[in-house]
CSV table of N, CA, C and O in Angstrom, one decimal:
chain,number,residue,atom,x,y,z
E,1,MET,N,141.9,-27.6,161.9
E,1,MET,CA,142.7,-28.7,161.3
E,1,MET,C,143.7,-27.9,160.3
E,1,MET,O,144.8,-28.2,160.2
E,2,ALA,N,143.1,-26.9,159.6
E,2,ALA,CA,143.9,-26.3,158.6
E,2,ALA,C,145.1,-25.5,159.2
E,2,ALA,O,146.1,-25.4,158.7
E,3,VAL,N,144.8,-24.8,160.3
E,3,VAL,CA,145.7,-24.0,160.8
E,3,VAL,C,146.9,-24.9,161.4
E,3,VAL,O,148.1,-24.6,161.3
E,4,ALA,N,146.4,-26.1,162.1
E,4,ALA,CA,147.6,-27.0,162.5
E,4,ALA,C,148.5,-27.5,161.3
E,4,ALA,O,149.7,-27.7,161.7
E,5,SER,N,147.8,-27.6,160.3
E,5,SER,CA,148.6,-28.3,159.1
E,5,SER,C,149.7,-27.2,158.4
E,5,SER,O,150.6,-27.4,157.9
E,6,VAL,N,149.0,-26.0,158.2
E,6,VAL,CA,149.8,-25.0,157.4
E,6,VAL,C,150.2,-23.9,158.4
E,6,VAL,O,151.0,-22.8,157.8
E,7,GLY,N,149.8,-23.7,159.4
E,7,GLY,CA,150.3,-22.6,160.3
E,7,GLY,C,149.5,-21.2,160.3
E,7,GLY,O,148.4,-21.1,159.7
E,8,ALA,N,150.3,-20.3,160.8
E,8,ALA,CA,149.4,-19.0,160.9
E,8,ALA,C,149.2,-18.3,159.5
E,8,ALA,O,148.2,-17.5,159.4
E,9,ILE,N,149.8,-18.6,158.5
E,9,ILE,CA,149.8,-18.0,157.3
E,9,ILE,C,148.3,-18.6,156.7
E,9,ILE,O,147.6,-17.9,156.2
E,10,GLY,N,148.0,-19.8,156.8
E,10,GLY,CA,146.8,-20.3,156.5
E,10,GLY,C,145.6,-19.8,157.3
E,10,GLY,O,144.4,-19.6,156.7
E,11,PHE,N,146.0,-19.4,158.5
E,11,PHE,CA,145.0,-18.8,159.4
E,11,PHE,C,144.5,-17.5,158.9
E,11,PHE,O,143.4,-17.1,158.9
E,12,VAL,N,145.3,-16.7,158.1
E,12,VAL,CA,144.9,-15.4,157.5
E,12,VAL,C,143.9,-15.8,156.4
E,12,VAL,O,142.9,-15.0,156.5
E,13,GLY,N,144.0,-16.7,155.7
E,13,GLY,CA,143.0,-17.1,154.7
E,13,GLY,C,141.6,-17.4,155.3
E,13,GLY,O,140.6,-17.4,154.6
E,14,LEU,N,141.6,-17.8,156.4
E,14,LEU,CA,140.4,-18.2,157.2
E,14,LEU,C,139.8,-17.1,157.9
E,14,LEU,O,138.5,-16.9,157.8
E,15,ILE,N,140.5,-16.1,158.4
E,15,ILE,CA,140.0,-15.0,159.3
E,15,ILE,C,139.9,-13.7,158.4
E,15,ILE,O,138.9,-13.0,158.7
E,16,VAL,N,140.6,-13.4,157.4
E,16,VAL,CA,140.6,-12.4,156.6
E,16,VAL,C,139.1,-12.0,155.9
E,16,VAL,O,138.6,-10.9,156.0
E,17,PRO,N,138.4,-12.9,155.5
E,17,PRO,CA,137.1,-12.9,154.8
E,17,PRO,C,136.1,-12.3,155.9
E,17,PRO,O,135.2,-11.5,155.6
E,18,HIS,N,136.4,-12.8,157.1
E,18,HIS,CA,135.3,-12.4,158.3
E,18,HIS,C,135.7,-11.0,158.7
E,18,HIS,O,134.9,-10.2,159.0
E,19,ALA,N,137.0,-10.6,158.7
E,19,ALA,CA,137.3,-9.2,159.0
E,19,ALA,C,136.9,-8.2,158.1
E,19,ALA,O,136.4,-7.2,158.2
E,20,ALA,N,137.0,-8.8,156.8
E,20,ALA,CA,136.6,-7.9,155.7
E,20,ALA,C,135.2,-7.5,155.6
E,20,ALA,O,134.6,-6.6,155.2
E,21,ARG,N,134.4,-8.6,156.0
E,21,ARG,CA,132.8,-8.5,156.0
E,21,ARG,C,132.5,-7.4,157.1
E,21,ARG,O,131.4,-6.8,156.8
E,22,PHE,N,133.2,-7.2,158.1
E,22,PHE,CA,132.9,-6.0,159.0
E,22,PHE,C,133.1,-4.7,158.3
E,22,PHE,O,132.3,-3.7,158.5
E,23,VAL,N,133.8,-4.6,157.2
E,23,VAL,CA,134.0,-3.3,156.6
E,23,VAL,C,133.2,-3.2,155.3
E,23,VAL,O,132.6,-2.1,155.3
E,24,VAL,N,133.0,-4.1,154.6
E,24,VAL,CA,132.2,-4.0,153.3
E,24,VAL,C,130.9,-4.6,153.3
E,24,VAL,O,130.1,-4.4,152.4
E,25,GLY,N,130.4,-5.4,154.3
E,25,GLY,CA,129.4,-6.0,154.4
E,25,GLY,C,129.1,-7.4,153.6
E,25,GLY,O,130.2,-7.8,153.2
E,26,PRO,N,127.8,-7.9,153.5
E,26,PRO,CA,127.8,-9.2,152.9
E,26,PRO,C,127.8,-9.5,151.4
E,26,PRO,O,127.5,-10.4,150.8
E,27,ARG,N,128.1,-8.1,150.7
E,27,ARG,CA,128.0,-8.3,149.2
E,27,ARG,C,129.3,-9.0,148.7
E,27,ARG,O,130.2,-8.5,148.7
E,28,HIS,N,129.1,-10.1,148.3
E,28,HIS,CA,130.2,-11.1,147.8
E,28,HIS,C,130.8,-10.5,146.5
E,28,HIS,O,132.1,-10.8,146.5
E,29,ARG,N,130.2,-9.8,145.7
E,29,ARG,CA,130.8,-9.1,144.4
E,29,ARG,C,132.0,-8.1,145.1
E,29,ARG,O,132.9,-8.0,144.2
E,30,VAL,N,131.8,-7.5,146.2
E,30,VAL,CA,132.8,-6.6,146.6
E,30,VAL,C,133.7,-7.3,147.6
E,30,VAL,O,134.9,-7.0,147.8
E,31,LEU,N,133.0,-8.2,148.5
E,31,LEU,CA,133.8,-8.9,149.5
E,31,LEU,C,135.0,-9.7,149.1
E,31,LEU,O,136.1,-9.6,149.7
E,32,ILE,N,134.7,-10.5,148.1
E,32,ILE,CA,135.8,-11.4,147.7
E,32,ILE,C,137.0,-10.7,147.1
E,32,ILE,O,138.2,-11.0,147.7
E,33,PRO,N,137.0,-9.8,146.1
E,33,PRO,CA,138.2,-9.1,145.8
E,33,PRO,C,138.8,-8.2,147.0
E,33,PRO,O,140.0,-8.1,147.1
E,34,PHE,N,138.0,-7.6,147.8
E,34,PHE,CA,138.5,-6.8,149.1
E,34,PHE,C,139.2,-7.7,149.9
E,34,PHE,O,140.3,-7.5,150.5
E,35,ALA,N,138.7,-8.9,150.3
E,35,ALA,CA,139.3,-9.9,151.4
E,35,ALA,C,140.7,-10.3,150.5
E,35,ALA,O,141.6,-10.4,151.3
E,36,ALA,N,140.7,-10.6,149.4
E,36,ALA,CA,142.0,-10.9,148.7
E,36,ALA,C,143.0,-9.9,148.8
E,36,ALA,O,144.2,-10.2,149.1
E,37,ILE,N,142.8,-8.7,148.6
E,37,ILE,CA,143.6,-7.6,148.5
E,37,ILE,C,144.0,-7.2,150.0
E,37,ILE,O,145.2,-7.2,150.3
E,38,VAL,N,143.2,-7.3,151.1
E,38,VAL,CA,143.4,-7.1,152.5
E,38,VAL,C,144.3,-8.3,152.9
E,38,VAL,O,145.3,-7.9,153.7
E,39,GLY,N,144.1,-9.5,152.6
E,39,GLY,CA,144.7,-10.5,153.0
E,39,GLY,C,146.3,-10.5,152.4
E,39,GLY,O,147.3,-10.7,153.3
E,40,ALA,N,146.4,-10.1,151.2
E,40,ALA,CA,147.8,-10.0,150.7
E,40,ALA,C,148.6,-8.8,151.4
E,40,ALA,O,149.8,-8.8,151.6
E,41,LEU,N,147.9,-7.7,151.5
E,41,LEU,CA,148.6,-6.5,152.2
E,41,LEU,C,149.0,-6.9,153.6
E,41,LEU,O,150.0,-6.4,154.0
E,42,PHE,N,148.2,-7.4,154.3
E,42,PHE,CA,148.3,-8.0,155.6
E,42,PHE,C,149.5,-8.8,155.8
E,42,PHE,O,150.5,-8.5,156.5
E,43,LEU,N,149.7,-9.8,154.7
E,43,LEU,CA,150.9,-10.6,154.9
E,43,LEU,C,152.2,-9.9,154.4
E,43,LEU,O,153.3,-10.1,155.0
E,44,VAL,N,152.0,-9.0,153.5
E,44,VAL,CA,153.2,-8.2,153.1
E,44,VAL,C,153.8,-7.3,154.3
E,44,VAL,O,154.9,-7.3,154.6
E,45,TRP,N,152.8,-6.6,155.0
E,45,TRP,CA,153.2,-5.7,156.1
E,45,TRP,C,153.7,-6.6,157.2
E,45,TRP,O,154.7,-6.2,157.8
E,46,THR,N,153.1,-7.8,157.6
E,46,THR,CA,153.5,-8.5,158.7
E,46,THR,C,154.9,-9.1,158.3
E,46,THR,O,155.6,-9.2,159.2
E,47,ASP,N,155.2,-9.6,157.1
E,47,ASP,CA,156.5,-9.9,156.7
E,47,ASP,C,157.5,-8.8,156.8
E,47,ASP,O,158.7,-9.1,157.4
E,48,ALA,N,157.2,-7.7,156.3
E,48,ALA,CA,158.0,-6.6,156.5
E,48,ALA,C,158.5,-6.3,158.0
E,48,ALA,O,159.6,-6.1,158.3
E,49,LEU,N,157.4,-6.4,158.7
E,49,LEU,CA,157.7,-6.0,160.2
E,49,LEU,C,158.6,-7.1,160.8
E,49,LEU,O,159.4,-6.9,161.6
E,50,ALA,N,158.3,-8.3,160.4
E,50,ALA,CA,159.0,-9.5,160.9
E,50,ALA,C,160.5,-9.4,160.6
E,50,ALA,O,161.4,-9.7,161.4
E,51,ARG,N,160.9,-8.8,159.5
E,51,ARG,CA,162.2,-8.8,159.0
E,51,ARG,C,163.0,-7.5,159.7
E,51,ARG,O,164.1,-7.6,159.9
E,52,VAL,N,162.2,-6.5,160.0
E,52,VAL,CA,163.0,-5.3,160.5
E,52,VAL,C,162.7,-5.2,162.2
E,52,VAL,O,163.5,-4.2,162.6
E,53,ALA,N,161.7,-5.7,162.6
E,53,ALA,CA,161.5,-5.6,163.9
E,53,ALA,C,162.7,-5.6,165.0
E,53,ALA,O,162.9,-4.9,165.9
E,54,LEU,N,163.4,-6.8,164.8
E,54,LEU,CA,164.7,-7.1,165.6
E,54,LEU,C,165.9,-7.1,164.8
E,54,LEU,O,166.6,-8.1,165.0
E,55,ALA,N,166.0,-6.3,163.8
E,55,ALA,CA,167.1,-6.5,162.9
E,55,ALA,C,168.3,-6.4,163.8
E,55,ALA,O,168.6,-5.8,164.6
E,56,PRO,N,169.4,-7.2,163.3
E,56,PRO,CA,169.5,-8.0,162.2
E,56,PRO,C,168.9,-9.3,162.2
E,56,PRO,O,169.1,-10.3,161.3
E,57,ARG,N,168.4,-9.7,163.4
E,57,ARG,CA,167.7,-11.1,163.4
E,57,ARG,C,166.3,-10.9,162.8
E,57,ARG,O,165.8,-9.8,162.8
E,58,GLU,N,165.7,-12.0,162.5
E,58,GLU,CA,164.3,-12.2,161.8
E,58,GLU,C,163.4,-12.7,162.8
E,58,GLU,O,163.8,-13.8,163.4
E,59,VAL,N,162.2,-12.2,163.1
E,59,VAL,CA,161.2,-12.9,163.6
E,59,VAL,C,160.3,-13.6,162.9
E,59,VAL,O,160.2,-13.2,161.7
E,60,PRO,N,160.0,-15.0,163.2
E,60,PRO,CA,159.2,-15.7,162.3
E,60,PRO,C,157.8,-14.9,162.0
E,60,PRO,O,157.1,-14.4,162.9
E,61,VAL,N,157.4,-14.9,160.8
E,61,VAL,CA,156.3,-14.1,160.3
E,61,VAL,C,155.1,-14.6,161.1
E,61,VAL,O,154.0,-14.0,161.3
E,62,GLY,N,155.0,-16.0,161.3
E,62,GLY,CA,153.8,-16.5,162.1
E,62,GLY,C,153.6,-15.9,163.4
E,62,GLY,O,152.4,-15.8,163.9
E,63,VAL,N,154.6,-15.5,164.1
E,63,VAL,CA,154.6,-14.8,165.4
E,63,VAL,C,154.0,-13.6,165.2
E,63,VAL,O,152.9,-13.2,166.0
E,64,VAL,N,154.5,-12.7,164.3
E,64,VAL,CA,153.8,-11.4,164.1
E,64,VAL,C,152.2,-11.6,163.6
E,64,VAL,O,151.3,-10.8,164.1
E,65,VAL,N,152.0,-12.6,162.7
E,65,VAL,CA,150.5,-12.8,162.4
E,65,VAL,C,149.8,-13.0,163.6
E,65,VAL,O,148.7,-12.6,163.9
E,66,ALA,N,150.3,-14.0,164.4
E,66,ALA,CA,149.5,-14.4,165.7
E,66,ALA,C,149.3,-13.2,166.5
E,66,ALA,O,148.0,-13.2,167.1
E,67,ARG,N,150.3,-12.4,166.7
E,67,ARG,CA,150.1,-11.2,167.7
E,67,ARG,C,149.0,-10.4,167.1
E,67,ARG,O,148.3,-9.8,167.9
E,68,CYS,N,149.1,-10.0,165.9
E,68,CYS,CA,148.1,-9.0,165.2
E,68,CYS,C,146.7,-9.6,165.2
E,68,CYS,O,145.7,-8.9,165.7
E,69,TRP,N,146.4,-11.0,165.0
E,69,TRP,CA,145.1,-11.5,164.9
E,69,TRP,C,144.7,-11.6,166.3
E,69,TRP,O,143.4,-11.7,166.7
E,70,GLY,N,145.6,-11.9,167.3
E,70,GLY,CA,145.1,-12.0,168.7
E,70,GLY,C,144.7,-10.8,169.2
E,70,GLY,O,143.5,-10.7,169.9
E,71,TRP,N,145.3,-9.7,168.8
E,71,TRP,CA,144.8,-8.4,169.3
E,71,TRP,C,143.4,-8.1,168.6
E,71,TRP,O,142.5,-7.7,169.2
E,72,TRP,N,143.2,-8.3,167.3
E,72,TRP,CA,142.1,-8.1,166.7
E,72,TRP,C,141.0,-9.0,167.4
E,72,TRP,O,139.8,-8.5,167.4
E,73,GLY,N,141.2,-10.1,167.7
E,73,GLY,CA,140.2,-11.1,168.2
E,73,GLY,C,139.6,-10.7,169.5
E,73,GLY,O,138.6,-10.8,169.9
E,74,ARG,N,140.5,-10.0,170.2
E,74,ARG,CA,140.0,-9.3,171.6
E,74,ARG,C,139.3,-8.1,171.4
E,74,ARG,O,138.5,-7.8,172.2
E,75,THR,N,139.7,-7.4,170.4
E,75,THR,CA,139.0,-6.1,170.3
E,75,THR,C,137.8,-5.8,169.2
E,75,THR,O,137.3,-4.8,169.0
E,76,ALA,N,137.7,-6.9,168.4
E,76,ALA,CA,136.7,-6.9,167.2
E,76,ALA,C,135.3,-6.8,167.8
E,76,ALA,O,134.9,-7.4,168.8
E,77,PRO,N,134.4,-6.0,167.3
E,77,PRO,CA,133.1,-5.9,167.6
E,77,PRO,C,132.4,-7.1,167.3
E,77,PRO,O,132.7,-7.8,166.5
E,78,GLU,N,131.3,-7.3,168.1
E,78,GLU,CA,130.6,-8.4,167.9
E,78,GLU,C,129.6,-8.2,166.5
E,78,GLU,O,129.2,-7.1,166.3
E,79,SER,N,129.5,-9.1,165.8
E,79,SER,CA,128.5,-9.0,164.6
E,79,SER,C,127.0,-9.1,165.0
E,79,SER,O,126.7,-10.0,165.8
E,80,PRO,N,126.2,-8.2,164.6
E,80,PRO,CA,124.8,-8.1,164.8
E,80,PRO,C,124.1,-9.4,164.4
E,80,PRO,O,124.3,-9.8,163.1
E,81,ARG,N,123.4,-10.1,165.1
E,81,ARG,CA,122.6,-11.3,164.7
E,81,ARG,C,121.2,-10.9,164.3
E,81,ARG,O,120.6,-10.0,164.9
E,82,SER,N,120.8,-11.2,163.0
E,82,SER,CA,119.5,-11.0,162.6
E,82,SER,C,118.5,-11.8,163.2
E,82,SER,O,118.7,-13.0,163.3
């Protein structure tokens, strides 16, 4: 429901913490700031890419976000279950 109402940008807020957990593990003291930084950097880079990819036209940033997360979703390793 959140992605339907706010689009791909809100999707980043839902997925980045899960992607960051692959890198730093389940320690919330490190995970929360790391996820915030990674999410912000990801959106800055996708916005920059959307602006220069087909210059002088702009691609919607949601399209670039969807492409990147679609790729990650297909190639991300499975989380080990305890």
